[in-house]
GROMACS .gro file of C-alpha atoms in nm:
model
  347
    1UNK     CA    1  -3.501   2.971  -0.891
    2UNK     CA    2  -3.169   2.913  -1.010
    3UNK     CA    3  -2.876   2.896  -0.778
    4UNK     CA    4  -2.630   3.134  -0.828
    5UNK     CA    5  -2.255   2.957  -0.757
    6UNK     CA    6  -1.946   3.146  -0.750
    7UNK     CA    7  -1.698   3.148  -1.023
    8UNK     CA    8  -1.434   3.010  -0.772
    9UNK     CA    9  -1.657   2.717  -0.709
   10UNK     CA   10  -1.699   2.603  -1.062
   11UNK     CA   11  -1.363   2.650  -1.113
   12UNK     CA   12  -1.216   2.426  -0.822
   13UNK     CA   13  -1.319   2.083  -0.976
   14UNK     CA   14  -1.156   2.177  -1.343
   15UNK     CA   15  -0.918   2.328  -1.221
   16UNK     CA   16  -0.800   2.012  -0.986
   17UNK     CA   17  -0.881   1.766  -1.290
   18UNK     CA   18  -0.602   1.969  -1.575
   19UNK     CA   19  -0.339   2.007  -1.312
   20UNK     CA   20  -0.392   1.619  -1.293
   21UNK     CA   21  -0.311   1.611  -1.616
   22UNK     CA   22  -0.044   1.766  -1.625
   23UNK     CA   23   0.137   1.615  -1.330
   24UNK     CA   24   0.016   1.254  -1.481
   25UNK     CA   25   0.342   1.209  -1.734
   26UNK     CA   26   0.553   1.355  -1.506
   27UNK     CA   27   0.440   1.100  -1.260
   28UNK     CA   28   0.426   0.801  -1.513
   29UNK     CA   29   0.839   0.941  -1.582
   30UNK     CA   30   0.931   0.908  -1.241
   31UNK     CA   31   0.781   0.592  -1.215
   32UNK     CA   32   0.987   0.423  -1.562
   33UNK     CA   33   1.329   0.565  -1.452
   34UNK     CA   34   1.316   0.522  -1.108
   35UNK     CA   35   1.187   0.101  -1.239
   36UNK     CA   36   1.495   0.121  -1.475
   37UNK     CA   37   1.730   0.266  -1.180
   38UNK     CA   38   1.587  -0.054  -0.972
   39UNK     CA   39   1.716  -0.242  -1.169
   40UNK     CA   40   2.090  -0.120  -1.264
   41UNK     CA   41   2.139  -0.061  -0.904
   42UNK     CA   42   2.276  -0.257  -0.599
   43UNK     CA   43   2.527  -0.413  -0.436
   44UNK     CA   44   2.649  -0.433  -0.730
   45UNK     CA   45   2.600  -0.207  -1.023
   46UNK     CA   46   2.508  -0.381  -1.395
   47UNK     CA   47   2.575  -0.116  -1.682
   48UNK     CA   48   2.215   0.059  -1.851
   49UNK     CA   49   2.327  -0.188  -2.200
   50UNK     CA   50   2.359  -0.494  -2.011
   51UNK     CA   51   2.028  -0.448  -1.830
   52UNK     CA   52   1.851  -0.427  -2.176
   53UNK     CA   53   2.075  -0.729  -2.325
   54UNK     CA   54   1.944  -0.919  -2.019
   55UNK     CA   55   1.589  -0.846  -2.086
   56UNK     CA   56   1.603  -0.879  -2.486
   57UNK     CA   57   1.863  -1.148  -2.498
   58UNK     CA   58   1.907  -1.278  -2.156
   59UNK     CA   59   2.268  -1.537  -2.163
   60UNK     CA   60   2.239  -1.771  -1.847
   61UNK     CA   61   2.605  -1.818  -1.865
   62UNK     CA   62   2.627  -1.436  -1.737
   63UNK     CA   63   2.590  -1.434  -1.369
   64UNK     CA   64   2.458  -1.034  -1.477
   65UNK     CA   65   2.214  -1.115  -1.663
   66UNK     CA   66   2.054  -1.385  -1.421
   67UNK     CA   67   2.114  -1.126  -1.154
   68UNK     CA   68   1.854  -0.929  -1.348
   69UNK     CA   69   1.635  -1.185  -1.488
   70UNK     CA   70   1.572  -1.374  -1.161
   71UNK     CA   71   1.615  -1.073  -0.870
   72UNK     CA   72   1.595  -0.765  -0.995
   73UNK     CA   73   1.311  -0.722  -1.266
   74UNK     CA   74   1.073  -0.968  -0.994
   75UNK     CA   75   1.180  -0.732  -0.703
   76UNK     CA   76   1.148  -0.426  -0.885
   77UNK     CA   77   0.787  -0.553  -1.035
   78UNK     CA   78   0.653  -0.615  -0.665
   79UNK     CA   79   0.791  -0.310  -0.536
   80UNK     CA   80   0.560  -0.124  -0.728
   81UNK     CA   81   0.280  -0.357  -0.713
   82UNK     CA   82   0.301  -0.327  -0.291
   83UNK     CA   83   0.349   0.017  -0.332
   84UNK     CA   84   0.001   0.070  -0.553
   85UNK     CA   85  -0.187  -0.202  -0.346
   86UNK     CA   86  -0.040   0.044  -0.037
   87UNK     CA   87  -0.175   0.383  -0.179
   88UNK     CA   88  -0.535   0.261  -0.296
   89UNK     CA   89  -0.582   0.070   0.060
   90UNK     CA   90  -0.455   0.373   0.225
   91UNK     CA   91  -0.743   0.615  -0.004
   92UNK     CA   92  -1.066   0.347   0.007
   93UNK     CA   93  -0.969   0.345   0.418
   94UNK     CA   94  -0.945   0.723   0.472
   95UNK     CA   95  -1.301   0.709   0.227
   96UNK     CA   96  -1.437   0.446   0.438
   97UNK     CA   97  -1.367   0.589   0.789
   98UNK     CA   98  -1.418   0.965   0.653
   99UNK     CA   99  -1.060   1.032   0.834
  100UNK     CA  100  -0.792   1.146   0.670
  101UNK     CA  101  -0.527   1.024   0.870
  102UNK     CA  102  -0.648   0.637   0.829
  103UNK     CA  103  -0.414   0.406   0.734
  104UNK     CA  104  -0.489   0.007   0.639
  105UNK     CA  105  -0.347  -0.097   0.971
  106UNK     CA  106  -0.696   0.020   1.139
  107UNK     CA  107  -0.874  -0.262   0.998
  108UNK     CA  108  -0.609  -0.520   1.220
  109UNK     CA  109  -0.490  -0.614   0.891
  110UNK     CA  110  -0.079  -0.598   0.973
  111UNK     CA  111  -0.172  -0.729   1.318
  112UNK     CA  112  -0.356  -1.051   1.202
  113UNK     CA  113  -0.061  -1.124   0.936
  114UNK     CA  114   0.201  -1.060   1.201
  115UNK     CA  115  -0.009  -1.312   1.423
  116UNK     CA  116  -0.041  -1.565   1.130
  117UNK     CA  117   0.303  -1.586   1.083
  118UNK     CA  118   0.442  -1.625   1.425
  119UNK     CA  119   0.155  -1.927   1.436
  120UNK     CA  120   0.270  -2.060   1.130
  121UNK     CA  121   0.644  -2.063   1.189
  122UNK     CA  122   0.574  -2.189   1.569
  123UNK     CA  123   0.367  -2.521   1.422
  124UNK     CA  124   0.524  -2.612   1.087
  125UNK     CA  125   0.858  -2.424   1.130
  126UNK     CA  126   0.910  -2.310   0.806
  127UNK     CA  127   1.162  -2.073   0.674
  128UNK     CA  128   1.055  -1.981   0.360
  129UNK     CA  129   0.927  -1.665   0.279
  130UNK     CA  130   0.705  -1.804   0.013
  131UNK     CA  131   0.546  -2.026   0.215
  132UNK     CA  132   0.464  -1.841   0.508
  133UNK     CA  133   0.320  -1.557   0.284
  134UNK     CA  134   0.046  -1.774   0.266
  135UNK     CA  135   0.026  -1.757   0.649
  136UNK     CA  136   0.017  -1.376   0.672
  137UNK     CA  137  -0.237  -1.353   0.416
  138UNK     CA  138  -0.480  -1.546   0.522
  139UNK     CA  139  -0.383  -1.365   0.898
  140UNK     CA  140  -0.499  -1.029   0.732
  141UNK     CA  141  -0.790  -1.173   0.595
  142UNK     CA  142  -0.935  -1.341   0.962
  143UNK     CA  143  -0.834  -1.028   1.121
  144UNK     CA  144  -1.056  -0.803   0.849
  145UNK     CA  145  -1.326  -1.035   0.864
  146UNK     CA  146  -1.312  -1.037   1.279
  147UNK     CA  147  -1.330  -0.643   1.312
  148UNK     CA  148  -1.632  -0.621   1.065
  149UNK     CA  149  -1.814  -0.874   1.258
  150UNK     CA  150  -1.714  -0.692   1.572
  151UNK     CA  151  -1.797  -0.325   1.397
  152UNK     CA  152  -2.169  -0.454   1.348
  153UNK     CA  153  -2.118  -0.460   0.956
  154UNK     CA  154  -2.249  -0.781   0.885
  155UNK     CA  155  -2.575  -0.656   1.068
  156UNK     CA  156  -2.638  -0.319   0.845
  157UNK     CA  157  -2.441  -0.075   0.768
  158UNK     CA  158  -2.099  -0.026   0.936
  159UNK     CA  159  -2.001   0.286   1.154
  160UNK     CA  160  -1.654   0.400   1.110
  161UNK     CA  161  -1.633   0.477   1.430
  162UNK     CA  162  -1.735   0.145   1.542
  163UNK     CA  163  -1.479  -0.031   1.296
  164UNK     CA  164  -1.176   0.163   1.402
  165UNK     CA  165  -1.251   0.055   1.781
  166UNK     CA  166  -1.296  -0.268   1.692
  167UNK     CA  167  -0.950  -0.268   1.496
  168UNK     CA  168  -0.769  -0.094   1.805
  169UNK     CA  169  -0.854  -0.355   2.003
  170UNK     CA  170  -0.834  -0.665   1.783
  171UNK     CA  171  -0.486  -0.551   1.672
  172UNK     CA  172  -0.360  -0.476   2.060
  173UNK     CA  173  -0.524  -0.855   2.148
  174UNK     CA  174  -0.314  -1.005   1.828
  175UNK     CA  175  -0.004  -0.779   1.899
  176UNK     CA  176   0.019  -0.925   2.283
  177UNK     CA  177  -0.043  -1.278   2.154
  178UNK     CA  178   0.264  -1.217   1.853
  179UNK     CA  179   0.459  -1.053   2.167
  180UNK     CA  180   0.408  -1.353   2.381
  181UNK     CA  181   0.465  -1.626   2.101
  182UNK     CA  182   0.847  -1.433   1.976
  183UNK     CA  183   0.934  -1.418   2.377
  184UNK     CA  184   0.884  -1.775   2.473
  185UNK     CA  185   1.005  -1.933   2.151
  186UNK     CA  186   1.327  -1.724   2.027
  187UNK     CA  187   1.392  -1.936   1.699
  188UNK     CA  188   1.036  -1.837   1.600
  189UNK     CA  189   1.172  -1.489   1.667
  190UNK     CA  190   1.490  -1.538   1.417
  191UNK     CA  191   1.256  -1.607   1.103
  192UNK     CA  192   0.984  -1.401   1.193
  193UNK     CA  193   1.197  -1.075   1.235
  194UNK     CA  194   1.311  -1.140   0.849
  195UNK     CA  195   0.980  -1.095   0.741
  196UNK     CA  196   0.886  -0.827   1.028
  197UNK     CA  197   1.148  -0.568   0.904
  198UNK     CA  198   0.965  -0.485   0.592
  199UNK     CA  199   1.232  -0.566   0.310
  200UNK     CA  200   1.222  -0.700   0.009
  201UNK     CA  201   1.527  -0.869   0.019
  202UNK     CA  202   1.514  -1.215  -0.104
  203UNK     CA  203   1.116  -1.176  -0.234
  204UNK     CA  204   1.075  -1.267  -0.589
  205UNK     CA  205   0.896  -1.409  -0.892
  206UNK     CA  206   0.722  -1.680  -0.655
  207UNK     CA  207   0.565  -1.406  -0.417
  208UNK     CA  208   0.526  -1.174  -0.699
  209UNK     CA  209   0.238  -1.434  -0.852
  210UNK     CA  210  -0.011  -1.481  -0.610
  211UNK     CA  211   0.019  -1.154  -0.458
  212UNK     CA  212  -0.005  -0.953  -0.776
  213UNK     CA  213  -0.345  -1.166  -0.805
  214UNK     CA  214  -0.490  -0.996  -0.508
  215UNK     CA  215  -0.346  -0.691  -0.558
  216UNK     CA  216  -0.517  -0.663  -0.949
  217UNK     CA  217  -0.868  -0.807  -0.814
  218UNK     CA  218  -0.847  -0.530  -0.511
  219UNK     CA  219  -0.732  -0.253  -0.693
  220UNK     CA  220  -1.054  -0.386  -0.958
  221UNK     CA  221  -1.290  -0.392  -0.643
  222UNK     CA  222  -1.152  -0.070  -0.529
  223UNK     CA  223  -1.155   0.109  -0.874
  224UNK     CA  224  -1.550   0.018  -0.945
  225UNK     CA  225  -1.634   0.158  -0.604
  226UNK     CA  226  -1.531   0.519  -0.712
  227UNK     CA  227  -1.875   0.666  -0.772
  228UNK     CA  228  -2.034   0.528  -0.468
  229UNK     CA  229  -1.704   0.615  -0.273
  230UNK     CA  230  -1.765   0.952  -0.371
  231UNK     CA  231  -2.149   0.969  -0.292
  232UNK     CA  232  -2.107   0.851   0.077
  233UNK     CA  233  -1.855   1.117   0.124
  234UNK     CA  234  -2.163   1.343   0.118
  235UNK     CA  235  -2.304   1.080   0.414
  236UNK     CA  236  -2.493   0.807   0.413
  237UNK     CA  237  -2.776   1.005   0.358
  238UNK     CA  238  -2.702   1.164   0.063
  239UNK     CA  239  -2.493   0.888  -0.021
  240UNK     CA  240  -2.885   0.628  -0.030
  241UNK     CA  241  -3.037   0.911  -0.254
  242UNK     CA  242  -2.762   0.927  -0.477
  243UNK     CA  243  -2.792   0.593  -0.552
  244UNK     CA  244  -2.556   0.423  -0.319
  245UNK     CA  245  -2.561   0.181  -0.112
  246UNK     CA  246  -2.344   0.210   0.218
  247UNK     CA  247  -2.363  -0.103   0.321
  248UNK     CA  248  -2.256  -0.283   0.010
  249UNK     CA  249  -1.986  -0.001  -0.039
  250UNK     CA  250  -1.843  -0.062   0.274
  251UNK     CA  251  -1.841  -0.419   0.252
  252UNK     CA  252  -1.652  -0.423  -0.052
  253UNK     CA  253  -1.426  -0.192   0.035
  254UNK     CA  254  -1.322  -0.367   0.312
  255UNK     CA  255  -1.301  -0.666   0.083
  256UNK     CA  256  -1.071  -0.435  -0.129
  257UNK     CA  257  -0.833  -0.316   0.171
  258UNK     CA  258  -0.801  -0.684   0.273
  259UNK     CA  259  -0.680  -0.832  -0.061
  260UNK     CA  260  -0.441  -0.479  -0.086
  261UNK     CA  261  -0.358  -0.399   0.229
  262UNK     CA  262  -0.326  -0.822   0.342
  263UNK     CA  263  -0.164  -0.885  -0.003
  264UNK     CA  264   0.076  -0.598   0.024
  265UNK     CA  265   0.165  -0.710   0.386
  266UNK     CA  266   0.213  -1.091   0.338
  267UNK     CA  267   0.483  -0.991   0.073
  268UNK     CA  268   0.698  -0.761   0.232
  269UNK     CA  269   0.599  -0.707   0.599
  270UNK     CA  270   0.444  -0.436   0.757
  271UNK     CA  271   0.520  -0.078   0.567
  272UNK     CA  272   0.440   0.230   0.766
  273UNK     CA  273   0.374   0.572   0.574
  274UNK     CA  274   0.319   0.469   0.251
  275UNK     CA  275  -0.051   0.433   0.294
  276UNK     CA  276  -0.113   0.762   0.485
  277UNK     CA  277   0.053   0.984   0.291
  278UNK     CA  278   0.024   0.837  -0.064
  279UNK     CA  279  -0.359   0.930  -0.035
  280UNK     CA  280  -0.281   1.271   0.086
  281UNK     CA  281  -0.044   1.326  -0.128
  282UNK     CA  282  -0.279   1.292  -0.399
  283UNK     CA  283  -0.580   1.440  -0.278
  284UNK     CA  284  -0.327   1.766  -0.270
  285UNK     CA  285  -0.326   1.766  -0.629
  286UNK     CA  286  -0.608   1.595  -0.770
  287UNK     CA  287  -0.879   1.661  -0.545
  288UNK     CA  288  -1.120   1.405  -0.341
  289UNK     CA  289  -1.305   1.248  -0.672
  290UNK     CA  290  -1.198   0.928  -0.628
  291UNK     CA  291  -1.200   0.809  -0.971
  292UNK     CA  292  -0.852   1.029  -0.993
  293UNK     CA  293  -0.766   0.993  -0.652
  294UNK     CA  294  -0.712   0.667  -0.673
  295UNK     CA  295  -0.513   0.583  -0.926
  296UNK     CA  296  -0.284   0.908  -0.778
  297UNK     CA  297  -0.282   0.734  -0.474
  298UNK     CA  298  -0.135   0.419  -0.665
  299UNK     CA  299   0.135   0.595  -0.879
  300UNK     CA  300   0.279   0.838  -0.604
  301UNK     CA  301   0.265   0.492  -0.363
  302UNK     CA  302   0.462   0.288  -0.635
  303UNK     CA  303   0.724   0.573  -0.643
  304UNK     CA  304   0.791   0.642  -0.308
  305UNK     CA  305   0.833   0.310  -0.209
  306UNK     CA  306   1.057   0.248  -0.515
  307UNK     CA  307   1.254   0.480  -0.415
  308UNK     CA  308   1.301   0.425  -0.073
  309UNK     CA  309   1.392   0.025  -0.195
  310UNK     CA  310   1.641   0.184  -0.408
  311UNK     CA  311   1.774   0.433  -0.174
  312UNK     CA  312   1.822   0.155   0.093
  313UNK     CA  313   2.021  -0.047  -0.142
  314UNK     CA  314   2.274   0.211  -0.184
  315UNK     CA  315   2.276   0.388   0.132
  316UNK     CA  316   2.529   0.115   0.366
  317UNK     CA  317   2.656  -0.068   0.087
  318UNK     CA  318   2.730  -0.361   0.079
  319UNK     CA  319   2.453  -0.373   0.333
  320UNK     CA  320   2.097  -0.307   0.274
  321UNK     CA  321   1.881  -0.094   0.467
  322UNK     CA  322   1.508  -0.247   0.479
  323UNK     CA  323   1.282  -0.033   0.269
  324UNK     CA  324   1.018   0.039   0.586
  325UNK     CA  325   1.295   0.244   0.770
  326UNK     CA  326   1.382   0.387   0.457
  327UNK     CA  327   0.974   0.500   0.427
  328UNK     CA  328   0.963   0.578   0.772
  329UNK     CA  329   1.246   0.851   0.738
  330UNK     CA  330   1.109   0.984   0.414
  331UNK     CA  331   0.729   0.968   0.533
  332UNK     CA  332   0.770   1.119   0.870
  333UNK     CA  333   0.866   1.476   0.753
  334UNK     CA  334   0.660   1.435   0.455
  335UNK     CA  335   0.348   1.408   0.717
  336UNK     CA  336   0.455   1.640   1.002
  337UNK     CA  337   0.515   1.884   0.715
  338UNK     CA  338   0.173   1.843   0.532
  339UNK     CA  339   0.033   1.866   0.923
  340UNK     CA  340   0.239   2.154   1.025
  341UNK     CA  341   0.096   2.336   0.737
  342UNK     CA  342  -0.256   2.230   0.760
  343UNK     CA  343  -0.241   2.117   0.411
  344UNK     CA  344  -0.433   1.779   0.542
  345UNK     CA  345  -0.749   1.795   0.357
  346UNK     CA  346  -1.094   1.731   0.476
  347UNK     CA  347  -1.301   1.469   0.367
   0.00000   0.00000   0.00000
């Protein structure tokens, strides 16, 4: 017998797939001006021509165009790279937990790298931001890899339940140990609080290499796992006779979410928001397929966060406000709002 399914039904999917389309170039738009207003912007503004003289002709003699050469088109270009490695983390973790209110944070990932770091400035003392990247990375990593083995994944296949507890309590452990480190050693405090605010002030072309490395292998990882991402929504069940297999899924999701989410957070310090709501954001108008949810999550990421790093240029000139408050006051109504109007969509 043939099942009957409503009209509504076979509708939905098609229906969330064209009004992809159409919001795609409107999307992409936001995303060029608001990397061309990045870049004319500041504590000091450079006119639209001289930007593109820079760029096409740069002169080294013009203090404008190194401005934009060496600061503003590398900050601008990691902006949005943190800001996609942000919203994909954000989507394979809600996917991987089957929660929509998961965040990358559940896996310990900004607790490990906040650990790293305070370890790494107490013993070598450096100051650099490029070199204690290195620190916070490999942080998120240990702290990834810790919760797995503590969530029973590297025995079969994890349970999301399992993982967030085990993240909970690795990142509380990690946090008291940061806490303890920053109170007994206060000039650890003074560089660590730089890269703690979540800013991209002063991060440029040398973070911008390495990290956009992770970033393109996780968003890879993360972008081949679409399919299977979207069979084990069904469960694991359905999920093993579709084809997938939940343990290798999750494993290399959480491989993903590390290399983002650590990546993302060894750049430019822990960044609430943009990894929650990104995903749901996207969901909203695309739909749960991942194969389009994903690369939604990654575009609406890169322009929120862009445009909370330009809006906290501008906002106490000649000041700069760091672009994780900025996110936090943008993302906070954005979330209570999608809450308040049960708009948060199941997985």
């Amino acid at each position: 017998m043939t099942a009957i399914v409503p009209e509504t039904a076979r509708r939905g999917p098609a229906t969330r797939a064209r009004r992809g389309a159409r919001w795609l170039p409107l999307f992409l738009l936001a995303l060029v001006l608001l990397a061309v207003l990045s870049v004319v912007v500041g504590s000091r503004a450079i006119d639209p021509a001289v930007v593109w003289q820079a760029i096409v002709a740069p002169d080294l003699a013009d203090d404008r165009h190194v401005t934009v050469q060496a600061l503003r088109l590398p900050r601008t270009a990691l902006v949005v790279v943190v800001g996609a490695a942000l919203g994909v983390a954000g989507a394979v973790m809600q996917a991987m937990t089957r929660n929509p209110l998961a965040e990358p944070g559940l896996l310990g990932v900004n607790a490990g790298a906040a650990a790293a770091v305070v370890t790494g400035v107490l013993v070598t003392r450096v100051v650099d931001v490029e070199v204690y990247l290195w620190f916070a990375f490999a942080g998120a990593a240990l702290a990834a890899a810790a919760v797995y083995a503590l969530g029973g994944a590297l025995q079969h296949a994890s349970n999301p339940v399992r993982l967030v507890l085990a993240g909970a309590a690795l990142s509380v452990v990690l946090g008291a140990y940061t806490s303890a480190v920053l109170v007994n050693f206060p000039s650890v405090f003074d560089t660590f609080r730089f890269w703690d605010t979540g800013s991209f002030q002063g991060r440029g072309g040398d973070a911008l290499v390495p990290v956009g490395i992770a970033v393109g292998v996780g968003l890879l990882i993360a972008f081949s796992l679409a399919r299977p991402l979207n069979a084990l929504a069904l469960g694991a069940e359905f999920g093993r006779a579709l084809g997938a297999s939940p343990r290798r899924t999750w494993l290399l999701a959480g491989v993903a979410v590390v290399l983002l989410a650590g990546g993302a957070t060894a750049a430019a310090g822990p960044i609430g928001f943009i990894g929650l709501t990104a995903p749901l954001i996207g969901r909203a108008i695309v739909g749960p397929d991942y194969s389009r949810l994903l690369p939604f999550s990654a575009l609406v990421a890169a322009i929120v966060l862009l445009a909370a790093d330009i809006l906290g240029r501008v906002v106490v000139l000649p000041s700069e406000l760091q672009a994780s408050i900025v996110t936090a006051v943008i993302g906070g109504p954005v979330f209570i709002a999608l809450v308040r109007r049960r708009r948060v969509p199941t997985l």
